[in-house]
XYZ file of C-alpha atoms in Angstrom:
665
model
C -25.702 20.077 2.086
C -28.718 17.746 1.949
C -29.141 14.246 0.632
C -29.952 15.485 -2.862
C -27.029 17.905 -2.972
C -23.868 15.785 -2.704
C -20.229 16.641 -3.252
C -18.022 14.885 -5.758
C -14.255 14.668 -5.229
C -11.689 13.681 -7.815
C -7.921 14.133 -8.007
C -7.831 16.952 -5.466
C -10.883 18.788 -6.849
C -14.263 19.125 -5.116
C -17.462 19.695 -7.076
C -20.039 21.225 -4.701
C -23.501 20.725 -6.145
C -25.360 22.827 -3.566
C -22.995 25.779 -4.057
C -22.581 25.146 -7.785
C -18.853 25.632 -7.626
C -15.620 23.760 -8.269
C -12.800 23.948 -5.713
C -9.171 23.039 -6.299
C -6.955 21.161 -3.821
C -6.354 24.320 -1.787
C -10.050 25.174 -1.543
C -9.897 27.977 -4.118
C -12.966 28.326 -6.308
C -12.427 27.857 -10.055
C -14.582 30.097 -12.243
C -17.071 28.133 -14.361
C -20.006 29.406 -16.347
C -23.391 27.785 -15.581
C -23.147 25.792 -18.815
C -19.665 24.521 -17.998
C -20.703 23.587 -14.461
C -23.682 21.597 -15.788
C -21.460 19.852 -18.331
C -18.869 18.890 -15.726
C -21.540 17.672 -13.298
C -23.141 15.536 -16.008
C -19.786 13.928 -16.832
C -18.783 13.375 -13.212
C -22.130 11.812 -12.268
C -21.550 9.263 -15.036
C -17.824 8.670 -14.508
C -16.478 5.845 -16.607
C -19.383 5.817 -19.050
C -18.935 6.551 -22.733
C -21.299 9.473 -23.404
C -22.234 9.787 -27.047
C -22.106 13.281 -28.549
C -25.787 13.250 -29.539
C -26.777 12.312 -26.001
C -24.666 15.106 -24.529
C -26.099 17.688 -26.909
C -29.649 16.602 -26.090
C -29.098 16.575 -22.327
C -27.027 19.740 -22.009
C -28.898 21.870 -24.554
C -32.464 20.524 -24.172
C -34.867 21.730 -26.827
C -32.170 23.652 -28.680
C -30.474 23.014 -31.979
C -26.755 23.538 -31.505
C -23.655 22.622 -33.465
C -21.303 19.871 -32.345
C -18.640 22.549 -32.115
C -20.421 24.001 -29.052
C -19.868 20.735 -27.199
C -16.227 20.613 -28.270
C -15.688 24.160 -27.025
C -17.252 23.304 -23.649
C -15.039 20.232 -23.266
C -11.964 22.258 -24.201
C -12.843 24.933 -21.627
C -13.359 22.315 -18.925
C -9.997 20.736 -19.691
C -8.351 24.119 -19.369
C -10.041 24.714 -16.003
C -8.911 21.304 -14.725
C -5.397 21.522 -16.145
C -6.152 18.529 -18.352
C -4.572 17.509 -21.649
C -6.529 16.037 -24.559
C -3.590 13.818 -25.526
C -2.887 12.443 -22.017
C -6.300 12.724 -20.456
C -6.453 12.641 -16.670
C -10.094 13.690 -16.496
C -11.958 13.910 -19.809
C -11.108 11.364 -22.465
C -12.095 11.827 -26.095
C -13.383 8.711 -27.839
C -12.873 9.517 -31.556
C -16.075 9.863 -33.576
C -18.136 8.749 -30.542
C -18.063 11.079 -27.568
C -16.397 11.613 -24.208
C -15.718 9.775 -20.961
C -14.804 11.094 -17.492
C -11.933 8.776 -16.527
C -10.728 9.976 -13.108
C -11.937 7.999 -10.064
C -14.703 9.911 -8.283
C -15.582 9.923 -4.587
C -19.193 10.764 -3.747
C -19.857 12.295 -0.314
C -23.528 12.268 0.661
C -25.362 14.211 3.351
C -24.277 11.830 6.098
C -20.662 12.132 4.969
C -20.621 8.436 4.090
C -18.081 7.958 1.330
C -18.856 5.830 -1.701
C -16.935 5.391 -4.912
C -17.876 5.857 -8.525
C -15.305 4.020 -10.607
C -14.615 3.957 -14.323
C -15.882 0.851 -16.095
C -13.947 -1.783 -14.186
C -14.355 -4.565 -16.688
C -13.265 -2.393 -19.591
C -10.158 -1.234 -17.734
C -9.187 -4.756 -16.705
C -9.530 -6.078 -20.236
C -7.680 -3.182 -21.789
C -4.563 -3.387 -19.643
C -4.303 -7.011 -18.565
C -2.339 -9.409 -20.794
C -4.398 -12.442 -21.833
C -3.954 -15.397 -19.519
C -2.154 -17.470 -22.144
C 0.188 -14.656 -23.143
C 1.053 -13.143 -19.787
C 4.759 -12.319 -19.829
C 6.872 -14.795 -17.949
C 9.576 -13.626 -15.588
C 13.075 -13.530 -17.066
C 15.212 -16.608 -16.401
C 17.425 -16.467 -13.370
C 21.073 -17.380 -13.656
C 21.395 -18.133 -9.956
C 19.804 -20.665 -7.618
C 17.083 -19.305 -5.361
C 18.819 -19.135 -2.042
C 18.727 -16.369 0.559
C 20.446 -13.395 -1.083
C 23.448 -12.079 0.771
C 22.574 -8.463 0.179
C 21.465 -5.913 2.734
C 18.043 -6.379 4.279
C 14.893 -4.717 3.101
C 12.026 -2.780 4.438
C 8.700 -4.228 3.306
C 8.162 -1.554 0.694
C 9.789 0.703 -1.781
C 11.201 3.901 -0.252
C 9.873 7.246 -1.406
C 11.424 9.247 -4.182
C 11.033 13.009 -3.886
C 10.971 14.917 -7.117
C 13.187 17.771 -8.177
C 12.231 21.308 -7.158
C 8.867 21.940 -8.759
C 8.197 24.473 -11.430
C 4.495 24.623 -10.599
C 2.034 23.604 -7.921
C 0.732 20.826 -10.170
C 4.210 19.401 -10.682
C 4.739 19.427 -6.908
C 1.560 17.437 -6.353
C 2.503 14.888 -8.978
C 5.957 14.509 -7.541
C 4.587 13.925 -4.057
C 2.075 11.390 -5.317
C 4.922 9.623 -7.101
C 6.864 9.572 -3.848
C 3.978 7.910 -2.050
C 3.587 5.345 -4.790
C 7.306 4.650 -4.802
C 7.688 4.344 -1.003
C 5.867 1.162 -0.741
C 6.672 -0.690 0.140
C -6.652 -7.503 -9.552
C -9.847 -11.480 -12.446
C -10.744 -10.009 -15.675
C -14.149 -8.837 -14.533
C -15.683 -5.904 -12.729
C -14.970 -7.424 -9.335
C -11.289 -7.565 -10.191
C -11.084 -3.814 -9.702
C -13.931 -3.099 -7.348
C -13.313 -4.264 -3.815
C -16.680 -4.401 -2.064
C -16.776 -1.782 0.645
C -18.871 -3.876 3.004
C -16.011 -6.321 3.279
C -14.109 -3.841 5.355
C -15.109 -3.226 8.949
C -13.525 0.229 8.694
C -16.430 1.337 6.506
C -19.066 -0.079 8.847
C -20.010 2.251 11.701
C -21.094 -0.822 13.719
C -17.845 -2.700 13.113
C -15.924 -4.292 15.965
C -12.332 -3.196 16.482
C -10.086 -5.375 18.629
C -6.470 -5.416 19.773
C -4.618 -8.226 21.530
C -1.772 -6.933 23.687
C 1.419 -8.877 24.380
C 0.916 -10.874 27.573
C 2.737 -9.646 30.688
C 4.760 -11.658 33.203
C 2.812 -12.676 36.302
C 5.964 -12.338 38.390
C 7.881 -9.106 37.883
C 11.373 -9.683 36.487
C 10.629 -13.250 35.373
C 9.965 -13.026 31.652
C 9.608 -15.243 28.609
C 9.366 -12.571 25.926
C 8.916 -14.845 22.931
C 6.001 -16.531 24.669
C 4.468 -13.187 25.693
C 4.377 -11.825 22.167
C 3.729 -15.287 20.747
C 0.492 -15.665 22.687
C -0.704 -12.340 21.310
C 0.321 -13.205 17.765
C -1.437 -16.566 17.795
C -4.620 -15.049 19.181
C -4.447 -12.271 16.569
C -4.154 -14.895 13.814
C -7.181 -16.772 15.144
C -9.380 -13.765 15.867
C -8.588 -12.123 12.517
C -10.713 -14.853 10.973
C -13.835 -13.632 12.731
C -16.113 -12.018 10.124
C -16.804 -8.405 10.934
C -13.874 -7.928 13.312
C -10.902 -5.664 12.594
C -7.956 -6.977 14.607
C -4.847 -4.839 14.940
C -1.652 -6.433 13.669
C 1.113 -7.807 15.845
C 3.375 -5.032 14.549
C 1.085 -2.428 16.098
C 0.606 -4.084 19.463
C 4.238 -5.089 19.909
C 4.979 -1.583 21.218
C 2.581 -2.111 24.128
C 4.400 -5.038 25.682
C 5.691 -3.243 28.771
C 4.779 -4.709 32.155
C 3.264 -1.391 33.251
C 1.269 -0.764 30.088
C -2.286 0.399 30.757
C -4.632 -1.461 28.370
C -7.136 1.409 28.140
C -4.389 3.838 27.093
C -3.165 1.299 24.562
C -6.703 0.932 23.220
C -6.954 4.687 22.666
C -3.636 4.738 20.795
C -4.740 1.785 18.662
C -8.249 3.225 18.162
C -10.123 0.082 19.222
C -13.252 -0.578 21.293
C -12.266 -4.028 22.558
C -8.924 -5.079 23.947
C -7.659 -8.459 25.113
C -4.789 -8.516 27.555
C -3.371 -11.057 29.935
C -0.419 -12.345 31.899
C 1.497 -15.585 31.905
C 4.200 -17.486 33.713
C 6.061 -20.542 32.581
C 7.477 -22.860 35.232
C 9.173 -25.959 33.908
C 6.749 -27.879 31.756
C 3.689 -25.900 32.841
C 2.289 -22.515 31.915
C -0.162 -20.381 33.881
C -2.238 -17.806 32.002
C -4.859 -15.219 32.923
C -6.724 -13.228 30.275
C -9.522 -10.706 30.078
C -11.539 -8.975 27.373
C -12.167 -5.290 28.106
C -14.762 -2.988 26.596
C -12.890 0.298 26.503
C -16.060 2.389 26.307
C -17.168 1.179 29.740
C -13.785 0.088 31.107
C -15.374 -3.161 32.285
C -14.258 -6.734 31.647
C -16.739 -8.622 29.470
C -14.892 -11.859 30.191
C -11.920 -13.092 32.198
C -10.406 -16.493 32.795
C -7.446 -18.364 34.303
C -5.711 -21.436 32.936
C -3.027 -23.765 34.261
C -1.829 -26.343 31.769
C 1.152 -28.371 30.641
C 3.245 -26.270 28.282
C 2.506 -28.703 25.461
C -1.164 -27.778 25.882
C -0.511 -24.110 25.098
C -2.329 -24.360 21.779
C -5.417 -25.695 23.532
C -5.249 -22.619 25.776
C -5.128 -20.359 22.735
C -8.123 -22.184 21.291
C -10.010 -21.747 24.560
C -9.259 -18.038 24.852
C -10.137 -17.242 21.234
C -13.353 -19.261 21.508
C -14.399 -17.412 24.657
C -13.701 -14.044 22.989
C -15.771 -15.118 19.989
C -18.617 -16.148 22.278
C -18.627 -12.706 23.893
C -18.559 -10.923 20.536
C -20.860 -13.361 18.725
C -24.110 -11.484 19.451
C -22.575 -8.485 17.703
C -21.332 -10.466 14.720
C -24.036 -12.865 13.623
C -23.887 -16.603 13.241
C -20.455 -17.000 11.635
C -18.453 -15.698 14.574
C -16.656 -18.939 15.426
C -15.636 -20.073 11.939
C -11.980 -20.872 11.318
C -10.858 -19.902 14.826
C -8.389 -22.745 15.188
C -7.123 -22.848 11.581
C -5.233 -19.766 10.473
C -2.357 -21.765 9.018
C -0.761 -22.465 12.391
C 1.069 -25.330 14.066
C 0.720 -27.328 17.258
C 4.428 -28.084 17.430
C 5.883 -25.963 20.233
C 9.430 -25.936 18.814
C 8.236 -24.974 15.321
C 6.123 -22.249 16.874
C 9.087 -20.785 18.744
C 11.213 -20.831 15.581
C 8.424 -19.039 13.703
C 8.186 -16.299 16.308
C 11.941 -15.778 16.315
C 11.993 -15.669 12.509
C 9.346 -12.959 12.452
C 11.338 -10.906 14.906
C 14.533 -11.276 12.862
C 12.725 -10.086 9.739
C 11.650 -6.802 11.329
C 15.078 -5.222 10.863
C 16.698 -3.864 7.724
C 19.957 -5.796 7.885
C 21.101 -8.629 5.647
C 21.807 -10.965 8.533
C 18.307 -10.531 9.967
C 16.472 -11.460 6.775
C 18.768 -14.350 5.909
C 18.470 -15.620 9.485
C 14.691 -15.341 9.387
C 14.533 -17.439 6.208
C 16.710 -20.096 7.813
C 14.529 -20.141 10.954
C 11.385 -20.493 8.855
C 12.981 -23.438 7.103
C 13.763 -25.054 10.442
C 10.171 -24.549 11.558
C 8.906 -26.150 8.355
C 11.283 -29.074 8.862
C 9.544 -29.699 12.200
C 6.031 -29.202 10.783
C 5.775 -29.497 7.024
C 2.130 -28.324 7.141
C 2.969 -24.988 8.817
C 1.348 -22.623 6.301
C 2.140 -19.451 8.248
C 5.829 -20.328 8.220
C 5.737 -20.641 4.431
C 3.983 -17.305 3.995
C 6.367 -15.688 6.489
C 9.343 -16.946 4.529
C 7.780 -15.566 1.361
C 7.456 -12.178 3.040
C 11.144 -12.231 4.036
C 12.130 -12.942 0.439
C 9.902 -10.118 -0.793
C 11.449 -7.685 1.664
C 14.756 -8.201 -0.112
C 13.466 -6.223 -3.087
C 13.625 -2.613 -2.043
C 15.797 -2.384 1.016
C 18.442 -4.709 -0.397
C 18.100 -4.261 -4.174
C 17.194 -7.938 -4.356
C 17.173 -9.329 -7.880
C 13.486 -9.690 -8.800
C 13.860 -12.932 -10.764
C 15.478 -14.540 -7.735
C 13.678 -13.316 -4.655
C 10.172 -13.003 -6.111
C 10.313 -16.487 -7.610
C 11.200 -17.796 -4.161
C 8.404 -15.743 -2.564
C 5.914 -17.089 -5.099
C 6.797 -20.704 -4.336
C 6.537 -20.100 -0.590
C 3.086 -18.548 -0.852
C 1.846 -21.152 -3.313
C 2.783 -23.833 -0.819
C 1.072 -21.895 1.978
C -2.191 -21.656 0.011
C -2.070 -25.372 -0.779
C -1.776 -26.107 2.928
C -4.419 -23.535 3.957
C -6.491 -22.130 1.075
C -8.041 -19.598 3.451
C -4.808 -17.999 4.635
C -5.166 -14.307 3.739
C -1.455 -13.565 4.290
C -0.471 -16.064 1.595
C -2.965 -14.697 -0.937
C -1.654 -11.194 -0.295
C 1.878 -12.470 -0.918
C 0.806 -14.054 -4.197
C -0.804 -10.788 -5.210
C 2.459 -8.913 -4.674
C 4.338 -11.382 -6.856
C 1.790 -11.200 -9.665
C 2.042 -7.427 -9.435
C 5.793 -6.972 -9.103
C 7.210 -9.906 -11.054
C 4.647 -10.764 -13.713
C 3.118 -7.289 -14.163
C -0.227 -9.059 -14.317
C -2.419 -6.194 -13.160
C -5.773 -7.985 -13.323
C -4.416 -11.143 -11.714
C -2.808 -9.180 -8.889
C -6.013 -7.259 -8.165
C -8.061 -10.456 -8.118
C -5.622 -12.031 -5.673
C -5.557 -9.009 -3.359
C -9.344 -9.055 -3.563
C -9.333 -12.700 -2.484
C -7.085 -11.907 0.487
C -9.410 -9.106 1.591
C -12.448 -11.344 1.250
C -10.745 -13.743 3.681
C -9.583 -11.027 6.070
C -10.659 -7.435 5.474
C -7.950 -6.267 7.888
C -5.022 -7.808 5.973
C -2.732 -4.780 5.731
C -0.416 -6.263 3.086
C -3.371 -6.803 0.753
C -4.586 -3.229 1.190
C -1.064 -1.987 0.664
C -0.625 -4.057 -2.478
C -3.931 -2.823 -3.830
C -2.853 0.735 -3.064
C 0.399 0.434 -4.981
C -1.321 -1.333 -7.871
C -3.899 1.451 -8.176
C -1.113 4.038 -8.057
C 0.596 2.215 -10.941
C -2.665 2.553 -12.872
C -2.718 6.283 -11.987
C -5.802 5.970 -9.797
C -4.301 7.906 -6.891
C -7.514 8.705 -5.006
C -8.414 5.023 -4.725
C -4.814 4.179 -3.909
C -4.945 6.552 -0.957
C -8.146 4.924 0.299
C -6.527 1.484 0.417
C -3.413 2.926 1.984
C -5.550 4.441 4.732
C -7.203 1.070 5.329
C -3.796 -0.591 5.590
C -2.653 1.976 8.144
C -5.892 1.651 10.128
C -5.259 -2.071 10.335
C -1.702 -1.458 11.558
C -1.853 2.085 12.969
C 1.703 2.214 14.317
C 3.448 0.715 11.296
C 6.400 2.913 10.366
C 6.250 2.112 6.679
C 2.484 2.582 6.399
C 2.551 5.886 8.254
C 5.400 7.024 6.001
C 3.619 5.967 2.847
C 0.418 7.665 3.889
C 2.344 10.827 4.686
C 3.697 10.972 1.138
C 0.309 10.254 -0.393
C -1.431 12.877 1.716
C 1.211 15.384 0.665
C 0.473 14.529 -2.950
C -3.247 15.032 -2.339
C -2.605 18.504 -0.948
C -3.483 17.504 2.631
C -0.255 18.903 3.997
C -1.163 19.167 7.682
C -2.263 15.528 7.862
C 0.847 14.520 5.953
C 3.075 16.301 8.477
C 1.251 14.611 11.361
C 1.816 11.129 9.919
C 5.504 11.777 9.263
C 6.066 13.285 12.696
C 4.485 10.183 14.219
C 7.090 8.082 12.434
C 9.969 10.170 13.751
C 8.489 10.033 17.252
C 8.614 6.235 17.093
C 11.884 5.776 15.179
C 14.020 8.824 14.316
C 16.356 6.754 12.142
C 13.763 5.218 9.835
C 15.453 5.856 6.500
C 12.326 5.771 4.349
C 10.891 8.615 6.440
C 13.970 10.720 5.726
C 13.295 10.268 1.997
C 9.716 11.454 2.347
C 10.933 14.323 4.509
C 13.063 15.349 1.538
C 9.881 15.519 -0.552
C 8.421 17.975 1.956
C 11.593 20.054 1.762
C 11.532 20.146 -2.024
C 7.862 21.111 -2.053
C 8.784 24.039 0.208
C 11.700 25.057 -2.005
C 14.297 24.013 0.596
C 16.658 22.174 -1.709
C 19.701 22.116 0.583
C 17.677 20.669 3.472
C 16.258 18.070 1.074
C 19.771 17.058 0.036
C 20.728 16.660 3.695
C 17.673 14.440 4.311
C 18.570 12.267 1.333
C 22.166 11.994 2.484
C 20.906 10.869 5.880
C 18.604 8.315 4.261
C 21.519 7.045 2.170
C 23.593 6.541 5.315
C 20.804 4.714 7.145
C 19.554 2.526 4.288
C 22.513 0.138 4.315
C 21.905 -1.731 1.092
C 19.269 0.060 -0.980
C 20.306 2.214 -3.916
C 17.062 4.203 -3.734
C 18.304 7.086 -1.547
C 21.474 7.432 -3.600
C 19.466 7.556 -6.845
C 17.153 10.242 -5.455
C 20.148 12.161 -4.128
C 21.908 12.061 -7.496
C 18.805 13.329 -9.261
C 18.315 16.259 -6.888
C 22.004 17.206 -6.944
C 21.960 17.289 -10.738
C 18.831 19.427 -10.886
C 20.203 21.786 -8.242
C 23.212 22.691 -10.352
C 25.688 20.290 -8.728
C 26.427 17.920 -11.642
C 29.851 16.851 -10.392
C 28.406 15.586 -7.124
C 25.646 13.861 -9.068
C 28.213 12.180 -11.322
C 30.058 10.974 -8.232
C 26.838 9.298 -7.045
C 26.364 7.761 -10.497
C 29.917 6.456 -10.494
C 29.337 4.839 -7.094
C 26.192 3.094 -8.316
C 27.874 1.867 -11.504
C 30.782 0.504 -9.500
C 28.365 -1.237 -7.151
C 26.620 -2.743 -10.154
C 29.821 -4.520 -11.134
C 29.586 -6.747 -8.061
C 25.816 -7.124 -7.499
C 22.425 -6.303 -8.929
C 21.566 -2.611 -8.920
C 18.108 -1.774 -10.308
C 18.414 -0.112 -13.719
C 15.936 2.534 -12.560
C 18.423 3.658 -9.904
C 21.028 4.236 -12.603
C 18.493 5.806 -14.940
C 17.251 8.194 -12.256
C 20.629 9.896 -11.990
C 20.962 10.003 -15.781
C 17.540 11.687 -15.906
C 18.736 14.280 -13.412
C 21.760 14.938 -15.612
C 19.416 15.282 -18.630
C 21.072 12.460 -20.550
C 18.131 11.192 -22.611
C 19.948 8.351 -24.334
C 21.334 6.884 -21.104
C 17.985 7.331 -19.338
C 16.089 5.486 -22.063
C 18.693 2.743 -22.165
C 18.302 2.254 -18.401
C 14.529 1.980 -18.720
C 14.840 -0.546 -21.529
C 17.195 -2.532 -19.331
C 14.672 -2.254 -16.493
C 12.027 -3.717 -18.800
C 14.309 -6.610 -19.738
C 15.084 -7.603 -16.145
C 11.635 -6.696 -14.794
C 12.940 -4.126 -12.372
C 10.131 -3.769 -9.826
C 10.512 0.001 -9.806
C 9.374 0.084 -13.430
C 5.828 -0.130 -12.069
C 6.325 3.366 -10.642
C 7.858 5.131 -13.644
C 4.724 6.332 -15.420
C 3.454 8.411 -12.490
C 6.867 9.629 -11.323
C 7.523 13.171 -12.550
C 11.285 12.732 -12.471
C 11.127 10.757 -15.718
C 9.396 13.545 -17.634
C 12.647 14.165 -19.542
C 11.831 11.120 -21.682
C 8.075 10.630 -21.319
C 7.316 12.000 -24.788
C 9.979 9.858 -26.456
C 8.776 6.986 -28.686
C 11.133 4.580 -26.884
C 9.534 5.436 -23.536
C 6.056 4.914 -24.980
C 7.198 1.577 -26.382
C 8.320 0.484 -22.905
C 4.952 1.468 -21.426
C 3.141 -0.480 -24.153
C 5.228 -3.552 -23.381
C 4.131 -3.223 -19.767
C 0.456 -2.962 -20.840
C 0.211 0.490 -19.244
C -0.825 2.466 -22.322
């Protein structure tokens, strides 16, 4: 393939210009006549544009007089080849009395294999689906004060939802894509939907990748673990503000905190060129620190230093270390390398800092006590330093995590998360974490698609490595049925945090949906290698089982996920659906009864109830559940349109009315 003979990829298909052939997701060639190939290529090259019929006739049949019916027949044949539907167009949209538009997102691969994107008209999409600013739906009123919910703790994202045994390969792919979208856990202008690729160091072959390892104890057996990880976390926060540097998250590096950890081996696992490691010892009111910056290509230290200060001067030490790292990297970055190194929404109060670190650690689990405790610790930190922006955004993240793992009531926990992140942005307008948190709330609570995308875009402009912003963008694009772009952002999130259990799990489900089964298996196996009892992974494993026709094994995986989840109704809902569709209605009804009983004492998402009804093929009850989900703004409603398990009711007028209310059709 040369520079003038690119490939175009869309929704699992590959259009090879040099070979003049169309391949499906499994690499099988699809038979197209020369005329049909030329027509498809013309549409794909102009994805998103409205192509008038007269223009198409002139371009595709140059110098010939042909009837409009010839064009219609070509479009119909292309739709048949792609498995498209004129009424619910995934690829070729008919614009009545005007012409046609290719609406699927297209990836262009040039001769150097550099990937660029051709998107549908971003401005048109944003305007068509986003509610006007003065009429954006407000969240439903809450009947409870916004205090830490006493429900089970959450993972950061929505767990996956495997579909019922497929009846076709295409249904299997859709189900898997829906799983990826569900396991997760936008201004009204073109930029609201088009994140500039050069903002991300992962697209720049000259980008700088950096990891900061937890500091080690100078004296073996004498440890101060919160300080060891805390030093790394503070340096990560500072260095993440360097333009052109991709810094691995604290979640990724936390696993390399052992005293015997080899930094070069850690760098390979984290896929970085530069790594900062060090050691420390606290003795009374003093702290001794050594640090070094290694280039992993050469194995040599580009900088090293030793510091001995009063413990209260620890923040000055962090400033010194981050400044020295920036000075080393500055020639590679340009003139902005030292901007915002000491900001990053932090504190200089040692006690508040320790509370913040402990709160973050508490929030990592999936238990009620851990999340409630983390919120309380964040509050204590804020009481000591009312300008601690990171503590506010951290507390907002803990509230948000209540949603999926704990069935947190959206009106309660997302309102609290919104207030926390608003306060964080007031204190530090450049804090990417807070903007990402605001984007999630606009997305999940207000269903303001354009506003959410704009806010995620703002977070990524501040820090192109902000994994939560990439993840939010990914789930938003999946809601808008733009799965190829969603997978790109999901990959960027995982590259920023390459050992994140939830991101690896999500990417596994999305890769499965894209037909990249081997890669999907690799991601999921990595999760089980790190944490065999990660319940979201067991749900995605069930999707693999269903895709392979192993229904009984899928049921066992869902039962295991249900046991491990401890608070989320998601595994039970998926289990009930699969049991019903596998000819075990009594067991499915038992699951439904359990969820209904649970709903008498606490909030259970209406979509969890509706999922089991859908499995039992009860249309009336399924539609009623979805209408209830609309009324209470069930977060999982954002996933319904692309989830094949709701196909029982997708052609019903009541379902279409719900989608219109959500500005999705």
